[in-house]
Short mmCIF file of N, CA and C in Angstrom, two decimals:
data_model
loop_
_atom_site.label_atom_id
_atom_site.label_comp_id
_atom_site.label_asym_id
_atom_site.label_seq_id
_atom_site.Cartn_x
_atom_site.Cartn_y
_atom_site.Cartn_z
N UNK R 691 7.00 2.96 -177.16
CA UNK R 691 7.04 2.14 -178.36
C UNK R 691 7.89 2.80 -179.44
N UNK R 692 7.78 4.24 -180.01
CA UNK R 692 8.28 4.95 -180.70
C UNK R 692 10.18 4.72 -180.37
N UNK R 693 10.57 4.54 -179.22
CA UNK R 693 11.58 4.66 -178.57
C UNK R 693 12.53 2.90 -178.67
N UNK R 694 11.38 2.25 -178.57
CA UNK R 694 11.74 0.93 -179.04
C UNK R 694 12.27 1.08 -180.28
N UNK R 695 11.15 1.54 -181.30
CA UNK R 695 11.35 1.10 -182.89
C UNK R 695 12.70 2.24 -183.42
N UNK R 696 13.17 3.01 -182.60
CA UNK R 696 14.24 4.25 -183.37
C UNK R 696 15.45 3.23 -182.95
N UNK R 697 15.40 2.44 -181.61
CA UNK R 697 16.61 1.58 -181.10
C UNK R 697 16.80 0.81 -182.06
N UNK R 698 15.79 -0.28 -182.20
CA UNK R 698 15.96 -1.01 -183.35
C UNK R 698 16.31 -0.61 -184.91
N UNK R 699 16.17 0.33 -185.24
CA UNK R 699 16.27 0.94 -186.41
C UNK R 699 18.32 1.48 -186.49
N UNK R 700 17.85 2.08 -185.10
CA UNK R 700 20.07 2.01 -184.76
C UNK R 700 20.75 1.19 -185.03
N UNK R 701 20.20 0.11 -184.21
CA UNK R 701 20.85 -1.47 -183.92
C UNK R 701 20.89 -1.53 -185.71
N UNK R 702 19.94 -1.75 -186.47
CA UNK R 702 19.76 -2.37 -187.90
C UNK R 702 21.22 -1.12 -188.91
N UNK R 703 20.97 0.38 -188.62
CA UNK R 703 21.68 1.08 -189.34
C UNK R 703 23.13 0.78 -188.65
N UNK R 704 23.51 0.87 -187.45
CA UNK R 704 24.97 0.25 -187.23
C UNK R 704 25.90 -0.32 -187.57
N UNK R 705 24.74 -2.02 -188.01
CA UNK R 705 25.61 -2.25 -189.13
C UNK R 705 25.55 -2.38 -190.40
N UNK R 706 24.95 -1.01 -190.64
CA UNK R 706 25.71 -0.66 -192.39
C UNK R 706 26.66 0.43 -192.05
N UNK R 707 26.71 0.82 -193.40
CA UNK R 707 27.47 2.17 -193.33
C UNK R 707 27.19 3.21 -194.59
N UNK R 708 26.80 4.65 -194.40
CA UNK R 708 26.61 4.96 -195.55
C UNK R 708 27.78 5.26 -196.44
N UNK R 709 27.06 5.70 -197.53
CA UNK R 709 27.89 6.63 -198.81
C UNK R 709 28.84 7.42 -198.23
N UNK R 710 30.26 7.38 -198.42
CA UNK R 710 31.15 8.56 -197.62
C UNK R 710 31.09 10.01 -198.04
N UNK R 711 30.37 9.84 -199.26
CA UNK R 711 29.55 11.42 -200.07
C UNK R 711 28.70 12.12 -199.15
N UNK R 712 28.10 11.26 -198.14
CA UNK R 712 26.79 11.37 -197.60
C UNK R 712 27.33 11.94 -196.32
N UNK R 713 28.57 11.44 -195.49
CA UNK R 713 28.88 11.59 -194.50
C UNK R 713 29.57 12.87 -194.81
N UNK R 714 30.02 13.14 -195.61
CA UNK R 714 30.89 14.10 -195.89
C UNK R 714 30.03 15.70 -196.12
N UNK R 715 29.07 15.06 -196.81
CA UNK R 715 28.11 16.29 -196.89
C UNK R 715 27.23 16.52 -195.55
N UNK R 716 27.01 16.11 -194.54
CA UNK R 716 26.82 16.20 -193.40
C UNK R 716 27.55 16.55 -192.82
N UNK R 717 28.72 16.32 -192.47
CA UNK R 717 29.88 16.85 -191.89
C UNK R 717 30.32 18.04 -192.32
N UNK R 718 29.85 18.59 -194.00
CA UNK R 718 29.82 19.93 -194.39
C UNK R 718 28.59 21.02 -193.88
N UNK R 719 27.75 20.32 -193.85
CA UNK R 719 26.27 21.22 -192.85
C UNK R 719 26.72 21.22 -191.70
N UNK R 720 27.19 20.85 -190.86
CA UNK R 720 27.33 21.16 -189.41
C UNK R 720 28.62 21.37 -189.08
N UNK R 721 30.03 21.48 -189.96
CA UNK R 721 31.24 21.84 -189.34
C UNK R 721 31.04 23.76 -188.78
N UNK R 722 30.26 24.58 -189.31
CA UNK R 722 30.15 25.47 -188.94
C UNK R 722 29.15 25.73 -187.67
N UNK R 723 28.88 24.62 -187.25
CA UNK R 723 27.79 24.84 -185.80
C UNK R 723 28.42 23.90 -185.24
N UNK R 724 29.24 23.11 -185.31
CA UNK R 724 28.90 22.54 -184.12
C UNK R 724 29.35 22.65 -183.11
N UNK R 725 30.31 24.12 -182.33
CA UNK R 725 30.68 24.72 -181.49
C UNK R 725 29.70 25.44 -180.74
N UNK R 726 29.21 26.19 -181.12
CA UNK R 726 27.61 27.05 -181.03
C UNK R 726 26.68 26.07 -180.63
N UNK R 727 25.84 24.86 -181.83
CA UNK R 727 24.83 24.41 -181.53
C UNK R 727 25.24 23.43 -180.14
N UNK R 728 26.73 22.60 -180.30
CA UNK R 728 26.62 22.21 -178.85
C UNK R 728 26.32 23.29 -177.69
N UNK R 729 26.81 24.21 -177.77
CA UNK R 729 26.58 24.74 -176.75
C UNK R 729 25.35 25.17 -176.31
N UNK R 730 24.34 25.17 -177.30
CA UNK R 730 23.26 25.84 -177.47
C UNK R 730 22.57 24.88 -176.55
N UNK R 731 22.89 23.66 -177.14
CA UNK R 731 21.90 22.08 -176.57
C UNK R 731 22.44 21.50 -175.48
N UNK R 732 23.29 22.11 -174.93
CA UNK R 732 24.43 21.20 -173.86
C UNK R 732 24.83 20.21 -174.49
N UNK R 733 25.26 19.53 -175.43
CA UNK R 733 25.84 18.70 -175.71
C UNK R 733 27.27 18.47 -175.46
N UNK R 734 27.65 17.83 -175.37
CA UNK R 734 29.33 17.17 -175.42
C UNK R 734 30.03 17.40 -177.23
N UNK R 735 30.50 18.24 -177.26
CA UNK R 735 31.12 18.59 -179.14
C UNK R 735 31.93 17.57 -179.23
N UNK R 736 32.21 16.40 -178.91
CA UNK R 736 32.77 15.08 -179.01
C UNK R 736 31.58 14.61 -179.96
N UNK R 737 30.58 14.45 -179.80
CA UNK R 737 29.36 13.84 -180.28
C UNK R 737 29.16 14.09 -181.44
N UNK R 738 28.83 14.89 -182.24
CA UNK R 738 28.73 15.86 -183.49
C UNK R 738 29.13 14.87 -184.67
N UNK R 739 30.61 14.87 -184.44
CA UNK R 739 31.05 13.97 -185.46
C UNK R 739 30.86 13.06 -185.50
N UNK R 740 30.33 12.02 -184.51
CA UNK R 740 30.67 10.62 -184.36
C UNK R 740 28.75 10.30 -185.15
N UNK R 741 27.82 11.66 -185.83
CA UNK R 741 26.59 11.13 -185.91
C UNK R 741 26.51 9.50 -186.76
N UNK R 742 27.33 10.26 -187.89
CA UNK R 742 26.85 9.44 -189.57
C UNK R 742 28.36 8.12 -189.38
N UNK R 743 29.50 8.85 -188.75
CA UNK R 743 30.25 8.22 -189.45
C UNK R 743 30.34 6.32 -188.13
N UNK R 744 29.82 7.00 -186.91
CA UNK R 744 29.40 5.75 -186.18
C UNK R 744 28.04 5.43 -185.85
N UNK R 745 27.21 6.18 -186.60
CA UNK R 745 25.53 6.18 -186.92
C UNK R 745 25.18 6.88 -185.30
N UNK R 746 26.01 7.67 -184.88
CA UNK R 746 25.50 7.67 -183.29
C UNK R 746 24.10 8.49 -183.25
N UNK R 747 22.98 8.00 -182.94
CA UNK R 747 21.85 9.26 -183.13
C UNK R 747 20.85 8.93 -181.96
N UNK R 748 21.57 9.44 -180.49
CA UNK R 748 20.73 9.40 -179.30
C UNK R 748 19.56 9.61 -179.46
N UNK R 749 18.19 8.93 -179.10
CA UNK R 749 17.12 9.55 -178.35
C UNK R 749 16.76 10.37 -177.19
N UNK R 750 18.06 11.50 -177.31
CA UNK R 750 17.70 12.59 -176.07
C UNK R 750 17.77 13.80 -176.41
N UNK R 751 17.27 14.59 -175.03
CA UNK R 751 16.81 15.67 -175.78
C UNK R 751 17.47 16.47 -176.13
N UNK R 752 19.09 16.44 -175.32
CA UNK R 752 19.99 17.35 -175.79
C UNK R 752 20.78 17.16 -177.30
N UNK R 753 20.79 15.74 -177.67
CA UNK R 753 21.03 15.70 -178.89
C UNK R 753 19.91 15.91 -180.12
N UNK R 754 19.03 15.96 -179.72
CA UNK R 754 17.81 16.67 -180.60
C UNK R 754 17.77 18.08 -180.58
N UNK R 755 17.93 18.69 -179.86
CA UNK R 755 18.01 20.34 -179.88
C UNK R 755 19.62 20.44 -180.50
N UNK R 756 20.22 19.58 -180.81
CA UNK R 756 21.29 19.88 -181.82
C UNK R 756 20.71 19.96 -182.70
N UNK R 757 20.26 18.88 -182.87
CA UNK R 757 19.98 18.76 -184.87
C UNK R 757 19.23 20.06 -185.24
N UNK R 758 18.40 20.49 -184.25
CA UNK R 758 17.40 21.36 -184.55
C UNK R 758 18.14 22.17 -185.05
N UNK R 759 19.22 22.79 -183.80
CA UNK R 759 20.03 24.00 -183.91
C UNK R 759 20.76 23.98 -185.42
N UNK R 760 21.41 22.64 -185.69
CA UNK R 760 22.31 22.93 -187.40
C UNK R 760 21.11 22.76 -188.55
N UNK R 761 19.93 22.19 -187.94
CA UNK R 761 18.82 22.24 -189.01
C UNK R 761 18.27 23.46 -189.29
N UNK R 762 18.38 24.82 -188.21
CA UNK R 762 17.93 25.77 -188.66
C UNK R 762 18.80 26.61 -188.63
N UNK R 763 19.85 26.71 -188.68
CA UNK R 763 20.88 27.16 -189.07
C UNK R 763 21.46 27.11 -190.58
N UNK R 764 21.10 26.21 -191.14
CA UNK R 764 20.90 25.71 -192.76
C UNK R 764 19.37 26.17 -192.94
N UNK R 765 19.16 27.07 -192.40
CA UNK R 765 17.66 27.37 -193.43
C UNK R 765 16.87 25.97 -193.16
N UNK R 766 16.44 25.12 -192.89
CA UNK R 766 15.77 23.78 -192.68
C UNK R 766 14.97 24.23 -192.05
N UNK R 767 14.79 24.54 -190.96
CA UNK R 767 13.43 25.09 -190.19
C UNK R 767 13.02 26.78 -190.75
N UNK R 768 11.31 26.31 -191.04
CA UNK R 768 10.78 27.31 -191.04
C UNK R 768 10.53 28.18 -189.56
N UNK R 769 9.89 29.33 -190.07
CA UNK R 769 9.85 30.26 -188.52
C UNK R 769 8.37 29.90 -187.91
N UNK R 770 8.00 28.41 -188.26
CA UNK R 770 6.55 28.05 -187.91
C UNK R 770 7.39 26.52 -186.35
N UNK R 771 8.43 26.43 -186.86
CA UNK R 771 9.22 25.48 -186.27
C UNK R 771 8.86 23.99 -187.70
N UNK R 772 8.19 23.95 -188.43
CA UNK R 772 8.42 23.16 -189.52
C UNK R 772 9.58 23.28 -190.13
N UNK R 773 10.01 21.65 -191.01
CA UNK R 773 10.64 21.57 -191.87
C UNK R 773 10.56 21.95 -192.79
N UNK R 774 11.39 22.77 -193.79
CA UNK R 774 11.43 23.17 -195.03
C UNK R 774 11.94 21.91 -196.35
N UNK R 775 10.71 21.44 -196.51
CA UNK R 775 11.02 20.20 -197.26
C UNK R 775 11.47 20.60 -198.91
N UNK R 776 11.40 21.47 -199.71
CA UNK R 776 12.12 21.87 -200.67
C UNK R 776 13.67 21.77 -200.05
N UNK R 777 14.22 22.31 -198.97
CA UNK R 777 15.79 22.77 -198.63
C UNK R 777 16.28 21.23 -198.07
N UNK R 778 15.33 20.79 -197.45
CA UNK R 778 15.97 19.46 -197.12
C UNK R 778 15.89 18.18 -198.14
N UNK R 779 15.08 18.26 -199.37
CA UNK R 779 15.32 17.62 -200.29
C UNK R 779 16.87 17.99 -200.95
N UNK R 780 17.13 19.21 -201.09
CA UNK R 780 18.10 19.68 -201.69
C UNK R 780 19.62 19.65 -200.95
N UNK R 781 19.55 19.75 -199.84
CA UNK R 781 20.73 19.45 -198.95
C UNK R 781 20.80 18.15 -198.20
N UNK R 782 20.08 17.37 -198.09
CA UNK R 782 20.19 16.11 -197.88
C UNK R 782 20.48 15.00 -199.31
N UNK R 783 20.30 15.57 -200.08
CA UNK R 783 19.94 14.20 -202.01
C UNK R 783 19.00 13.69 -201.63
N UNK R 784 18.01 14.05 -201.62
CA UNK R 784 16.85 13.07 -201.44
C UNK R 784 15.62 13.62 -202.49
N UNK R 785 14.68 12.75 -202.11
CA UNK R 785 13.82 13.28 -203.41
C UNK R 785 13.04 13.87 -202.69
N UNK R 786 12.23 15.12 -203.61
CA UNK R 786 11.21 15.78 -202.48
C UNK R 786 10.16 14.87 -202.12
N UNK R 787 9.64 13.80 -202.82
CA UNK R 787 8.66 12.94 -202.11
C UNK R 787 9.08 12.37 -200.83
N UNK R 788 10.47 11.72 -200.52
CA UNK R 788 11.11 11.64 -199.70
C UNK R 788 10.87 12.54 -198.71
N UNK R 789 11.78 13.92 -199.04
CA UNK R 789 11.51 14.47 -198.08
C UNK R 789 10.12 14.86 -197.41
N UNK R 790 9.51 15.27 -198.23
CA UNK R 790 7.54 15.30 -197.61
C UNK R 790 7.35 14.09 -197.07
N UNK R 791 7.44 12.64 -196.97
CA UNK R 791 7.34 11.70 -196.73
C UNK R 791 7.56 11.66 -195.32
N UNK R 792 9.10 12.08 -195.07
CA UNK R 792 10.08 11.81 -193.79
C UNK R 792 9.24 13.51 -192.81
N UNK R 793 8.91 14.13 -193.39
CA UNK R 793 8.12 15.66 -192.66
C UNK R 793 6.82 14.90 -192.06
N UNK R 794 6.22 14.50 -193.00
CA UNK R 794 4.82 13.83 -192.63
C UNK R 794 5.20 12.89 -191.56
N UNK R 795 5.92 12.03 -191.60
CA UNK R 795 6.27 10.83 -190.17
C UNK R 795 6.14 11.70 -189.03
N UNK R 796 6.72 12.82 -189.02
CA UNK R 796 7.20 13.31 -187.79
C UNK R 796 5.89 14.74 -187.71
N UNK R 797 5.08 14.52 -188.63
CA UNK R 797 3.95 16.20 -188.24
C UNK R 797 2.95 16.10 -186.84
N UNK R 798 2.92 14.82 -186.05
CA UNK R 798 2.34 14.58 -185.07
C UNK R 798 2.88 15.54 -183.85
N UNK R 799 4.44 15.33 -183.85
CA UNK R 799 5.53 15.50 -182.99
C UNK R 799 5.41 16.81 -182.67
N UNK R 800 5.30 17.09 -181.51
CA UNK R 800 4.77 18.27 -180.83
C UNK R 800 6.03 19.47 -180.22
N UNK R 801 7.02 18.25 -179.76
CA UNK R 801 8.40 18.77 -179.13
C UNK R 801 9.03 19.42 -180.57
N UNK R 802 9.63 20.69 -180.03
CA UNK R 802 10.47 21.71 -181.30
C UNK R 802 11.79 20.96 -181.27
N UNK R 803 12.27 20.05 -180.76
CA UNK R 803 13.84 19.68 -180.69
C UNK R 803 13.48 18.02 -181.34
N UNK R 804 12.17 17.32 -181.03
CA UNK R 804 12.57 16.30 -181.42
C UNK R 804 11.60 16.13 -182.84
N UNK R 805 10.81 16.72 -183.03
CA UNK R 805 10.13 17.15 -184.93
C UNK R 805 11.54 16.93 -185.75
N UNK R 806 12.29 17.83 -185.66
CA UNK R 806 13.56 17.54 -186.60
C UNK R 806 14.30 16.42 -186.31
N UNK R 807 14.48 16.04 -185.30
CA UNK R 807 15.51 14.53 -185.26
C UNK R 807 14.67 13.42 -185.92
N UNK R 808 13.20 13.32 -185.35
CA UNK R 808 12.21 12.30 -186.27
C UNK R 808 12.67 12.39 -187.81
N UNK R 809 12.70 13.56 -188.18
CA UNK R 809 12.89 14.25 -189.68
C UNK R 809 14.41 13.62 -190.05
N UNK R 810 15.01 13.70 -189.22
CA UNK R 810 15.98 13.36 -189.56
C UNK R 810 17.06 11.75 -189.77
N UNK R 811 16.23 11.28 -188.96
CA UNK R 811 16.43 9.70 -188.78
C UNK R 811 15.56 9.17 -189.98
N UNK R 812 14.53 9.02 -190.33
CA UNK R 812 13.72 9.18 -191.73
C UNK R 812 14.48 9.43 -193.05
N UNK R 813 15.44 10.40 -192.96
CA UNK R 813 15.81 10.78 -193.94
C UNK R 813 17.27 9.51 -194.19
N UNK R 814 17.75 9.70 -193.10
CA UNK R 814 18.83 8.62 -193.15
C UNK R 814 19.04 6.99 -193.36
N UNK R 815 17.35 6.85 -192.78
CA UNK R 815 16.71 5.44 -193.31
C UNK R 815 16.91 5.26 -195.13
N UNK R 816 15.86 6.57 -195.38
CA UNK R 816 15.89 6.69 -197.09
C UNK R 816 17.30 6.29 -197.40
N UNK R 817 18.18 7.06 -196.92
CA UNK R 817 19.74 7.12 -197.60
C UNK R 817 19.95 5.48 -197.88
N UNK R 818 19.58 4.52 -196.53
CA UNK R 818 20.16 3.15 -196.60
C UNK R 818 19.41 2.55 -197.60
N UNK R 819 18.04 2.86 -198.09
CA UNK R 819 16.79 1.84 -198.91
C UNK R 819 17.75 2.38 -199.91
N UNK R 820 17.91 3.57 -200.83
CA UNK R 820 18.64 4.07 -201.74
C UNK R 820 19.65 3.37 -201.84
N UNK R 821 20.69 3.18 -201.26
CA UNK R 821 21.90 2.73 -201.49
C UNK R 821 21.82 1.02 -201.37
N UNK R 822 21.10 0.69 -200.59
CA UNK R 822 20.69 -0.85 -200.60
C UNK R 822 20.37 -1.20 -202.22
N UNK R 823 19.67 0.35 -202.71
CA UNK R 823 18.84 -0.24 -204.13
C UNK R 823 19.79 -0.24 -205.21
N UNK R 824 20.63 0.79 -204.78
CA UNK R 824 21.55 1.33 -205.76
C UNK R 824 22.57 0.39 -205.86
N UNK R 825 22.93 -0.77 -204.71
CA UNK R 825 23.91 -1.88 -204.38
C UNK R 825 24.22 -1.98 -205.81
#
């Protein structure tokens, strides 16, 4: 079910598009990993870029042990495997309620690779309600 509702949530973010501020500052957190963290996750380093700017955000596991990898590589993960919701309010623009908000969705989540992608799809939702509001 969880797997249903992240598809649908793709399908819906696809077609928008965010803030190019937004993409850009993402593309500034991970231009320094994403040689390393692909490799780390097996990923394809084709992928990396294409997250924000073609919304690409697989439900697998090798692209979740990315995010992890540039999420704690930015200080984002604590050494508990939690999110550091002060750092991800602050490097994402989001508000810290936000961010505690988008931590809490995902505190069930047991897997260390997919806690942060939950965290992270959450956060990117916010970005669209924001900018929808901000229209």
């Amino acid at each position: 079910m969880k797997s249903f509702i992240l598809l649908c949530v793709q399908i819906i973010l696809a077609q928008s598009k965010l803030h190019p501020q937004v993409i850009t500052d993402w593309n500034n957190l991970q231009k320094d990993f994403i040689e390393s963290c692909s490799k780390e996750a097996n990923l394809d380093p084709t992928i990396p870029p294409r997250i924000l700017e073609d919304l690409y955000m697989p439900d697998e596991a090798n692209f979740q042990c990315y995010i992890r990898c540039v999420m704690r590589n930015n200080k984002l993960i604590l050494p508990d495997n939690n999110v550091n919701a002060k750092e991800l309010a602050e490097v994402v623009h989001i508000t810290p309620e936000t961010a505690m908000k988008c931590i809490k969705s995902a505190e069930t989540e047991t897997d260390v690779c997919r806690k942060p992608y939950l965290v992270g799809i959450c956060c990117i939702e916010s970005k669209f309600e924001t900018q929808s509001c901000n229209s």
